[in-house]
Amino acid sequence: MNFEQARFNMVEQQVRPWEVLDFGVLDLLMSVRREEFVPEAYKSLALSEAEIPLGHGGSMLVPVIEGKILQAIQVKRSDKVLEVGAGSGYFAALLAAKADWVRTVDIEPALVNMAHDNLKRYGVENVIVEEGDAVRGWASSAPYDLIVVSGGVPQIADSLLEQVKVGGRLFAFVGEAPLMTATLVTRVSESQFRTESLFENLVPAMRNAPQKSHFTF
C-alpha cells in the first residue's frame, strides 16, 4: 500500500474539506505517520475515514476530528499538556510534535501498554504514558497549559478545570449520545472561564466521567 499517497488523500479529501485550513495542522498530519499507531489488523484502514477499534472499548478518533481538535487548541511549543485517554498514542504524538511535553493517561492497562510501545518505537521522547483515571484531573503535574479529553463527558469536572493554568485551554466533547459538542474552555482568570462551542459530533464516552445530576419530581 502506498501510505504516502493515502496520507495526502486523507489530508486533501477528508480533513481540508471540513474547514481544517491551518497549514501547521495539515503539515503535522502529513508528517506524523498514523499507520505506525494502528493495530496491525487495521493498517490498511489507517488513513481512511473509518473509526479504528483498539480493543477494550477503545477506538481512534477519525482523522477529520483529530484535525479539527488540533486547529482549535493551537498547541504552542511552551505548552505542558495533559491528554485524558491515551488510546494508541497517535494523538499524543501529534501533540508532542508541537508542545514542550505531554502526559497522557489511560484507565485501560492494555491501551497504556499500546500507547507506550507505539510512542517508544516511533521515537517520541517528550510523552509520558500513565495508567489511571484522569477524567477528573491528574494533579501530579498540574497545572497545565492545555488539557485534551479525547472522549465524551456528560460534563467537565470542576477538578479538571481547576488544573488549567490562567490563560490555558481545555478541550472536551461534552454531552451524551446521540450528539456531543466539541467545547473549548479558556481560563481567563483564577475564577473565570470562557466557553466556546465549536462543532457537534459523537465520540466514545469516557469511562468514569462525572454524570450530570438528573432530578425527578
PDB file of C-alpha atoms in Angstrom:
ATOM      1  CA  MET A   1       0.000   0.000   0.000  1.00  0.00           C
ATOM      2  CA  ASN A   2       1.243   3.494  -0.856  1.00  0.00           C
ATOM      3  CA  PHE A   3       0.874   5.157   2.550  1.00  0.00           C
ATOM      4  CA  GLU A   4       2.282   8.482   1.354  1.00  0.00           C
ATOM      5  CA  GLN A   5      -0.378   8.801  -1.348  1.00  0.00           C
ATOM      6  CA  ALA A   6      -3.047   7.662   1.118  1.00  0.00           C
ATOM      7  CA  ARG A   7      -1.837  10.283   3.639  1.00  0.00           C
ATOM      8  CA  PHE A   8      -2.026  13.016   1.000  1.00  0.00           C
ATOM      9  CA  ASN A   9      -5.562  11.876   0.126  1.00  0.00           C
ATOM     10  CA  MET A  10      -6.507  11.841   3.824  1.00  0.00           C
ATOM     11  CA  VAL A  11      -5.454  15.454   4.247  1.00  0.00           C
ATOM     12  CA  GLU A  12      -6.797  16.770   0.957  1.00  0.00           C
ATOM     13  CA  GLN A  13     -10.048  14.786   0.676  1.00  0.00           C
ATOM     14  CA  GLN A  14     -11.069  14.198   4.315  1.00  0.00           C
ATOM     15  CA  VAL A  15      -9.557  16.857   6.540  1.00  0.00           C
ATOM     16  CA  ARG A  16      -9.253  20.039   4.478  1.00  0.00           C
ATOM     17  CA  PRO A  17     -12.864  19.945   3.130  1.00  0.00           C
ATOM     18  CA  TRP A  18     -14.102  20.086   6.750  1.00  0.00           C
ATOM     19  CA  GLU A  19     -12.631  23.582   7.122  1.00  0.00           C
ATOM     20  CA  VAL A  20      -9.363  22.474   8.668  1.00  0.00           C
ATOM     21  CA  LEU A  21      -7.266  25.044   6.832  1.00  0.00           C
ATOM     22  CA  ASP A  22      -4.443  25.708   9.293  1.00  0.00           C
ATOM     23  CA  PHE A  23      -1.242  24.889   7.377  1.00  0.00           C
ATOM     24  CA  GLY A  24       0.570  23.919  10.577  1.00  0.00           C
ATOM     25  CA  VAL A  25      -2.101  21.320  11.348  1.00  0.00           C
ATOM     26  CA  LEU A  26      -2.166  19.970   7.791  1.00  0.00           C
ATOM     27  CA  ASP A  27       1.641  19.696   7.755  1.00  0.00           C
ATOM     28  CA  LEU A  28       1.549  17.879  11.087  1.00  0.00           C
ATOM     29  CA  LEU A  29      -0.965  15.329   9.793  1.00  0.00           C
ATOM     30  CA  MET A  30       1.302  14.806   6.789  1.00  0.00           C
ATOM     31  CA  SER A  31       4.429  14.311   8.876  1.00  0.00           C
ATOM     32  CA  VAL A  32       3.327  12.000  11.735  1.00  0.00           C
ATOM     33  CA  ARG A  33       2.755   8.521  10.300  1.00  0.00           C
ATOM     34  CA  ARG A  34      -0.661   7.447  11.527  1.00  0.00           C
ATOM     35  CA  GLU A  35      -0.221   3.888  10.276  1.00  0.00           C
ATOM     36  CA  GLU A  36       2.536   3.372  12.875  1.00  0.00           C
ATOM     37  CA  PHE A  37      -0.071   3.729  15.646  1.00  0.00           C
ATOM     38  CA  VAL A  38      -2.794   1.480  14.232  1.00  0.00           C
ATOM     39  CA  PRO A  39      -3.203  -2.207  15.203  1.00  0.00           C
ATOM     40  CA  GLU A  40      -1.721  -4.473  12.547  1.00  0.00           C
ATOM     41  CA  ALA A  41      -5.116  -5.881  11.505  1.00  0.00           C
ATOM     42  CA  TYR A  42      -6.347  -2.383  10.581  1.00  0.00           C
ATOM     43  CA  LYS A  43      -3.200  -0.913   8.995  1.00  0.00           C
ATOM     44  CA  SER A  44      -4.808  -0.748   5.551  1.00  0.00           C
ATOM     45  CA  LEU A  45      -7.517   1.499   7.063  1.00  0.00           C
ATOM     46  CA  ALA A  46      -5.085   3.748   8.953  1.00  0.00           C
ATOM     47  CA  LEU A  47      -5.609   6.735   6.668  1.00  0.00           C
ATOM     48  CA  SER A  48      -9.276   6.174   5.859  1.00  0.00           C
ATOM     49  CA  GLU A  49     -12.405   7.689   7.387  1.00  0.00           C
ATOM     50  CA  ALA A  50     -13.040   4.500   9.377  1.00  0.00           C
ATOM     51  CA  GLU A  51     -13.205   4.596  13.178  1.00  0.00           C
ATOM     52  CA  ILE A  52     -10.454   2.121  14.036  1.00  0.00           C
ATOM     53  CA  PRO A  53     -11.098  -0.134  17.061  1.00  0.00           C
ATOM     54  CA  LEU A  54      -8.285  -0.596  19.563  1.00  0.00           C
ATOM     55  CA  GLY A  55      -9.978  -3.250  21.685  1.00  0.00           C
ATOM     56  CA  HIS A  56     -11.042  -2.936  25.329  1.00  0.00           C
ATOM     57  CA  GLY A  57     -13.756  -0.451  24.333  1.00  0.00           C
ATOM     58  CA  GLY A  58     -11.264   1.982  22.822  1.00  0.00           C
ATOM     59  CA  SER A  59     -11.093   3.402  19.313  1.00  0.00           C
ATOM     60  CA  MET A  60      -9.165   6.065  17.412  1.00  0.00           C
ATOM     61  CA  LEU A  61     -10.858   9.319  16.527  1.00  0.00           C
ATOM     62  CA  VAL A  62     -11.277   9.735  12.782  1.00  0.00           C
ATOM     63  CA  PRO A  63      -8.677  11.949  11.050  1.00  0.00           C
ATOM     64  CA  VAL A  64     -11.013  14.880  10.393  1.00  0.00           C
ATOM     65  CA  ILE A  65     -11.875  15.119  14.096  1.00  0.00           C
ATOM     66  CA  GLU A  66      -8.195  14.939  15.039  1.00  0.00           C
ATOM     67  CA  GLY A  67      -7.532  17.780  12.614  1.00  0.00           C
ATOM     68  CA  LYS A  68     -10.388  19.915  13.935  1.00  0.00           C
ATOM     69  CA  ILE A  69      -9.195  19.450  17.528  1.00  0.00           C
ATOM     70  CA  LEU A  70      -5.637  20.453  16.619  1.00  0.00           C
ATOM     71  CA  GLN A  71      -6.896  23.532  14.785  1.00  0.00           C
ATOM     72  CA  ALA A  72      -8.992  24.547  17.786  1.00  0.00           C
ATOM     73  CA  ILE A  73      -6.393  24.090  20.519  1.00  0.00           C
ATOM     74  CA  GLN A  74      -3.433  25.757  18.744  1.00  0.00           C
ATOM     75  CA  VAL A  75      -0.638  23.935  20.579  1.00  0.00           C
ATOM     76  CA  LYS A  76       2.387  26.080  21.439  1.00  0.00           C
ATOM     77  CA  ARG A  77       5.988  24.998  21.909  1.00  0.00           C
ATOM     78  CA  SER A  78       5.886  26.069  25.567  1.00  0.00           C
ATOM     79  CA  ASP A  79       2.725  24.077  26.394  1.00  0.00           C
ATOM     80  CA  LYS A  80       2.636  21.472  29.149  1.00  0.00           C
ATOM     81  CA  VAL A  81      -0.183  19.154  28.097  1.00  0.00           C
ATOM     82  CA  LEU A  82      -2.419  16.580  29.773  1.00  0.00           C
ATOM     83  CA  GLU A  83      -4.232  14.183  27.454  1.00  0.00           C
ATOM     84  CA  VAL A  84      -7.063  12.227  29.066  1.00  0.00           C
ATOM     85  CA  GLY A  85      -7.309   8.946  27.142  1.00  0.00           C
ATOM     86  CA  ALA A  86      -4.081   7.677  25.543  1.00  0.00           C
ATOM     87  CA  GLY A  87      -5.637   5.324  23.004  1.00  0.00           C
ATOM     88  CA  SER A  88      -2.974   4.151  20.557  1.00  0.00           C
ATOM     89  CA  GLY A  89      -0.635   7.054  21.353  1.00  0.00           C
ATOM     90  CA  TYR A  90      -1.153   8.719  17.958  1.00  0.00           C
ATOM     91  CA  PHE A  91      -2.817  11.891  19.188  1.00  0.00           C
ATOM     92  CA  ALA A  92      -0.185  12.196  21.930  1.00  0.00           C
ATOM     93  CA  ALA A  93       2.438  12.044  19.176  1.00  0.00           C
ATOM     94  CA  LEU A  94       0.671  14.861  17.315  1.00  0.00           C
ATOM     95  CA  LEU A  95       0.531  16.963  20.489  1.00  0.00           C
ATOM     96  CA  ALA A  96       4.152  16.191  21.339  1.00  0.00           C
ATOM     97  CA  ALA A  97       5.359  17.396  17.943  1.00  0.00           C
ATOM     98  CA  LYS A  98       4.159  20.894  18.884  1.00  0.00           C
ATOM     99  CA  ALA A  99       4.305  21.007  22.714  1.00  0.00           C
ATOM    100  CA  ASP A 100       7.025  21.064  25.363  1.00  0.00           C
ATOM    101  CA  TRP A 101       5.833  17.793  26.898  1.00  0.00           C
ATOM    102  CA  VAL A 102       2.698  15.646  27.087  1.00  0.00           C
ATOM    103  CA  ARG A 103       1.430  13.423  29.880  1.00  0.00           C
ATOM    104  CA  THR A 104      -1.175  11.023  28.504  1.00  0.00           C
ATOM    105  CA  VAL A 105      -3.251   8.915  30.892  1.00  0.00           C
ATOM    106  CA  ASP A 106      -5.484   5.929  30.178  1.00  0.00           C
ATOM    107  CA  ILE A 107      -7.619   3.868  32.537  1.00  0.00           C
ATOM    108  CA  GLU A 108      -7.190   0.679  30.450  1.00  0.00           C
ATOM    109  CA  PRO A 109      -3.851  -1.108  31.072  1.00  0.00           C
ATOM    110  CA  ALA A 110      -3.756  -2.685  27.594  1.00  0.00           C
ATOM    111  CA  LEU A 111      -4.094   0.737  25.943  1.00  0.00           C
ATOM    112  CA  VAL A 112      -1.419   2.171  28.236  1.00  0.00           C
ATOM    113  CA  ASN A 113       0.942  -0.538  27.006  1.00  0.00           C
ATOM    114  CA  MET A 114      -0.079   0.015  23.374  1.00  0.00           C
ATOM    115  CA  ALA A 115       0.465   3.764  23.558  1.00  0.00           C
ATOM    116  CA  HIS A 116       3.775   3.384  25.382  1.00  0.00           C
ATOM    117  CA  ASP A 117       5.112   0.835  22.888  1.00  0.00           C
ATOM    118  CA  ASN A 118       3.943   2.791  19.827  1.00  0.00           C
ATOM    119  CA  LEU A 119       5.437   6.075  21.057  1.00  0.00           C
ATOM    120  CA  LYS A 120       8.725   4.422  22.016  1.00  0.00           C
ATOM    121  CA  ARG A 121       9.014   2.641  18.673  1.00  0.00           C
ATOM    122  CA  TYR A 122       8.232   5.877  16.830  1.00  0.00           C
ATOM    123  CA  GLY A 123      10.928   7.717  18.803  1.00  0.00           C
ATOM    124  CA  VAL A 124       8.728  10.222  20.652  1.00  0.00           C
ATOM    125  CA  GLU A 125      10.660  11.257  23.756  1.00  0.00           C
ATOM    126  CA  ASN A 126       8.555  14.051  25.283  1.00  0.00           C
ATOM    127  CA  VAL A 127       5.476  11.969  26.185  1.00  0.00           C
ATOM    128  CA  ILE A 128       4.939  10.169  29.491  1.00  0.00           C
ATOM    129  CA  VAL A 129       2.242   7.477  29.440  1.00  0.00           C
ATOM    130  CA  GLU A 130       0.476   6.821  32.741  1.00  0.00           C
ATOM    131  CA  GLU A 131      -2.139   4.307  33.856  1.00  0.00           C
ATOM    132  CA  GLY A 132      -5.019   5.800  35.814  1.00  0.00           C
ATOM    133  CA  ASP A 133      -8.300   7.683  35.774  1.00  0.00           C
ATOM    134  CA  ALA A 134      -7.648  11.296  34.788  1.00  0.00           C
ATOM    135  CA  VAL A 135     -11.148  12.381  33.766  1.00  0.00           C
ATOM    136  CA  ARG A 136     -11.317  14.449  36.974  1.00  0.00           C
ATOM    137  CA  GLY A 137      -7.709  15.587  36.693  1.00  0.00           C
ATOM    138  CA  TRP A 138      -4.135  14.407  37.193  1.00  0.00           C
ATOM    139  CA  ALA A 139      -2.682  16.507  39.962  1.00  0.00           C
ATOM    140  CA  SER A 140       0.906  15.271  39.937  1.00  0.00           C
ATOM    141  CA  SER A 141       1.902  17.557  37.046  1.00  0.00           C
ATOM    142  CA  ALA A 142      -0.764  20.268  37.330  1.00  0.00           C
ATOM    143  CA  PRO A 143      -1.376  22.998  36.405  1.00  0.00           C
ATOM    144  CA  TYR A 144      -1.389  22.501  32.635  1.00  0.00           C
ATOM    145  CA  ASP A 145      -1.341  24.916  29.710  1.00  0.00           C
ATOM    146  CA  LEU A 146      -3.582  22.553  27.781  1.00  0.00           C
ATOM    147  CA  ILE A 147      -5.838  19.625  28.671  1.00  0.00           C
ATOM    148  CA  VAL A 148      -7.380  17.478  25.922  1.00  0.00           C
ATOM    149  CA  VAL A 149     -10.120  14.996  26.814  1.00  0.00           C
ATOM    150  CA  SER A 150     -10.219  12.599  23.884  1.00  0.00           C
ATOM    151  CA  GLY A 151     -13.664  11.117  24.578  1.00  0.00           C
ATOM    152  CA  GLY A 152     -17.131  12.261  25.544  1.00  0.00           C
ATOM    153  CA  VAL A 153     -18.124  13.504  29.005  1.00  0.00           C
ATOM    154  CA  PRO A 154     -21.636  14.498  30.170  1.00  0.00           C
ATOM    155  CA  GLN A 155     -19.984  17.475  31.880  1.00  0.00           C
ATOM    156  CA  ILE A 156     -16.454  18.700  32.587  1.00  0.00           C
ATOM    157  CA  ALA A 157     -15.374  18.064  36.168  1.00  0.00           C
ATOM    158  CA  ASP A 158     -14.602  21.187  38.199  1.00  0.00           C
ATOM    159  CA  SER A 159     -11.452  19.472  39.455  1.00  0.00           C
ATOM    160  CA  LEU A 160     -10.232  19.158  35.857  1.00  0.00           C
ATOM    161  CA  LEU A 161     -10.921  22.822  35.112  1.00  0.00           C
ATOM    162  CA  GLU A 162      -9.007  23.830  38.232  1.00  0.00           C
ATOM    163  CA  GLN A 163      -5.877  22.180  36.816  1.00  0.00           C
ATOM    164  CA  VAL A 164      -5.789  24.554  33.818  1.00  0.00           C
ATOM    165  CA  LYS A 165      -3.379  27.481  34.140  1.00  0.00           C
ATOM    166  CA  VAL A 166      -4.731  31.003  33.763  1.00  0.00           C
ATOM    167  CA  GLY A 167      -4.521  31.611  30.024  1.00  0.00           C
ATOM    168  CA  GLY A 168      -4.642  27.876  29.366  1.00  0.00           C
ATOM    169  CA  ARG A 169      -7.194  25.839  27.415  1.00  0.00           C
ATOM    170  CA  LEU A 170      -9.231  22.687  27.862  1.00  0.00           C
ATOM    171  CA  PHE A 171     -10.858  20.748  25.030  1.00  0.00           C
ATOM    172  CA  ALA A 172     -13.565  18.098  25.509  1.00  0.00           C
ATOM    173  CA  PHE A 173     -16.587  16.589  23.803  1.00  0.00           C
ATOM    174  CA  VAL A 174     -19.443  17.489  26.146  1.00  0.00           C
ATOM    175  CA  GLY A 175     -22.831  15.765  26.155  1.00  0.00           C
ATOM    176  CA  GLU A 176     -24.279  12.318  25.638  1.00  0.00           C
ATOM    177  CA  ALA A 177     -25.416  10.216  22.682  1.00  0.00           C
ATOM    178  CA  PRO A 178     -26.729  10.874  20.133  1.00  0.00           C
ATOM    179  CA  LEU A 179     -24.821  14.171  19.960  1.00  0.00           C
ATOM    180  CA  MET A 180     -21.920  15.822  21.744  1.00  0.00           C
ATOM    181  CA  THR A 181     -20.495  19.320  21.411  1.00  0.00           C
ATOM    182  CA  ALA A 182     -16.796  19.895  20.857  1.00  0.00           C
ATOM    183  CA  THR A 183     -16.058  22.502  23.512  1.00  0.00           C
ATOM    184  CA  LEU A 184     -13.034  24.736  24.083  1.00  0.00           C
ATOM    185  CA  VAL A 185     -12.736  26.295  27.541  1.00  0.00           C
ATOM    186  CA  THR A 186     -10.184  29.064  28.184  1.00  0.00           C
ATOM    187  CA  ARG A 187      -9.288  30.043  31.733  1.00  0.00           C
ATOM    188  CA  VAL A 188      -9.242  33.838  31.662  1.00  0.00           C
ATOM    189  CA  SER A 189      -8.627  34.353  35.404  1.00  0.00           C
ATOM    190  CA  GLU A 190      -8.490  32.371  38.635  1.00  0.00           C
ATOM    191  CA  SER A 191     -12.294  32.400  38.815  1.00  0.00           C
ATOM    192  CA  GLN A 192     -13.465  32.907  35.224  1.00  0.00           C
ATOM    193  CA  PHE A 193     -13.685  30.583  32.233  1.00  0.00           C
ATOM    194  CA  ARG A 194     -14.735  31.358  28.644  1.00  0.00           C
ATOM    195  CA  THR A 195     -16.510  28.527  26.813  1.00  0.00           C
ATOM    196  CA  GLU A 196     -16.815  28.134  23.022  1.00  0.00           C
ATOM    197  CA  SER A 197     -18.950  25.535  21.267  1.00  0.00           C
ATOM    198  CA  LEU A 198     -17.095  24.532  18.096  1.00  0.00           C
ATOM    199  CA  PHE A 199     -18.917  21.710  16.299  1.00  0.00           C
ATOM    200  CA  GLU A 200     -21.135  18.720  17.003  1.00  0.00           C
ATOM    201  CA  ASN A 201     -20.114  15.100  16.789  1.00  0.00           C
ATOM    202  CA  LEU A 202     -20.433  11.740  18.550  1.00  0.00           C
ATOM    203  CA  VAL A 203     -17.363  10.063  20.049  1.00  0.00           C
ATOM    204  CA  PRO A 204     -16.957   7.173  22.536  1.00  0.00           C
ATOM    205  CA  ALA A 205     -17.757   8.180  26.107  1.00  0.00           C
ATOM    206  CA  MET A 206     -15.000   8.339  28.717  1.00  0.00           C
ATOM    207  CA  ARG A 207     -15.176   5.709  31.436  1.00  0.00           C
ATOM    208  CA  ASN A 208     -15.992   7.064  34.920  1.00  0.00           C
ATOM    209  CA  ALA A 209     -16.853  10.533  33.576  1.00  0.00           C
ATOM    210  CA  PRO A 210     -18.784  12.734  36.032  1.00  0.00           C
ATOM    211  CA  GLN A 211     -22.503  12.473  35.407  1.00  0.00           C
ATOM    212  CA  LYS A 212     -24.986  15.288  35.245  1.00  0.00           C
ATOM    213  CA  SER A 213     -27.500  15.413  38.035  1.00  0.00           C
ATOM    214  CA  HIS A 214     -30.953  14.250  36.944  1.00  0.00           C
ATOM    215  CA  PHE A 215     -33.685  15.434  39.255  1.00  0.00           C
ATOM    216  CA  THR A 216     -37.090  13.753  39.315  1.00  0.00           C
ATOM    217  CA  PHE A 217     -40.212  15.319  40.770  1.00  0.00           C
TER     218      PHE A 217
END
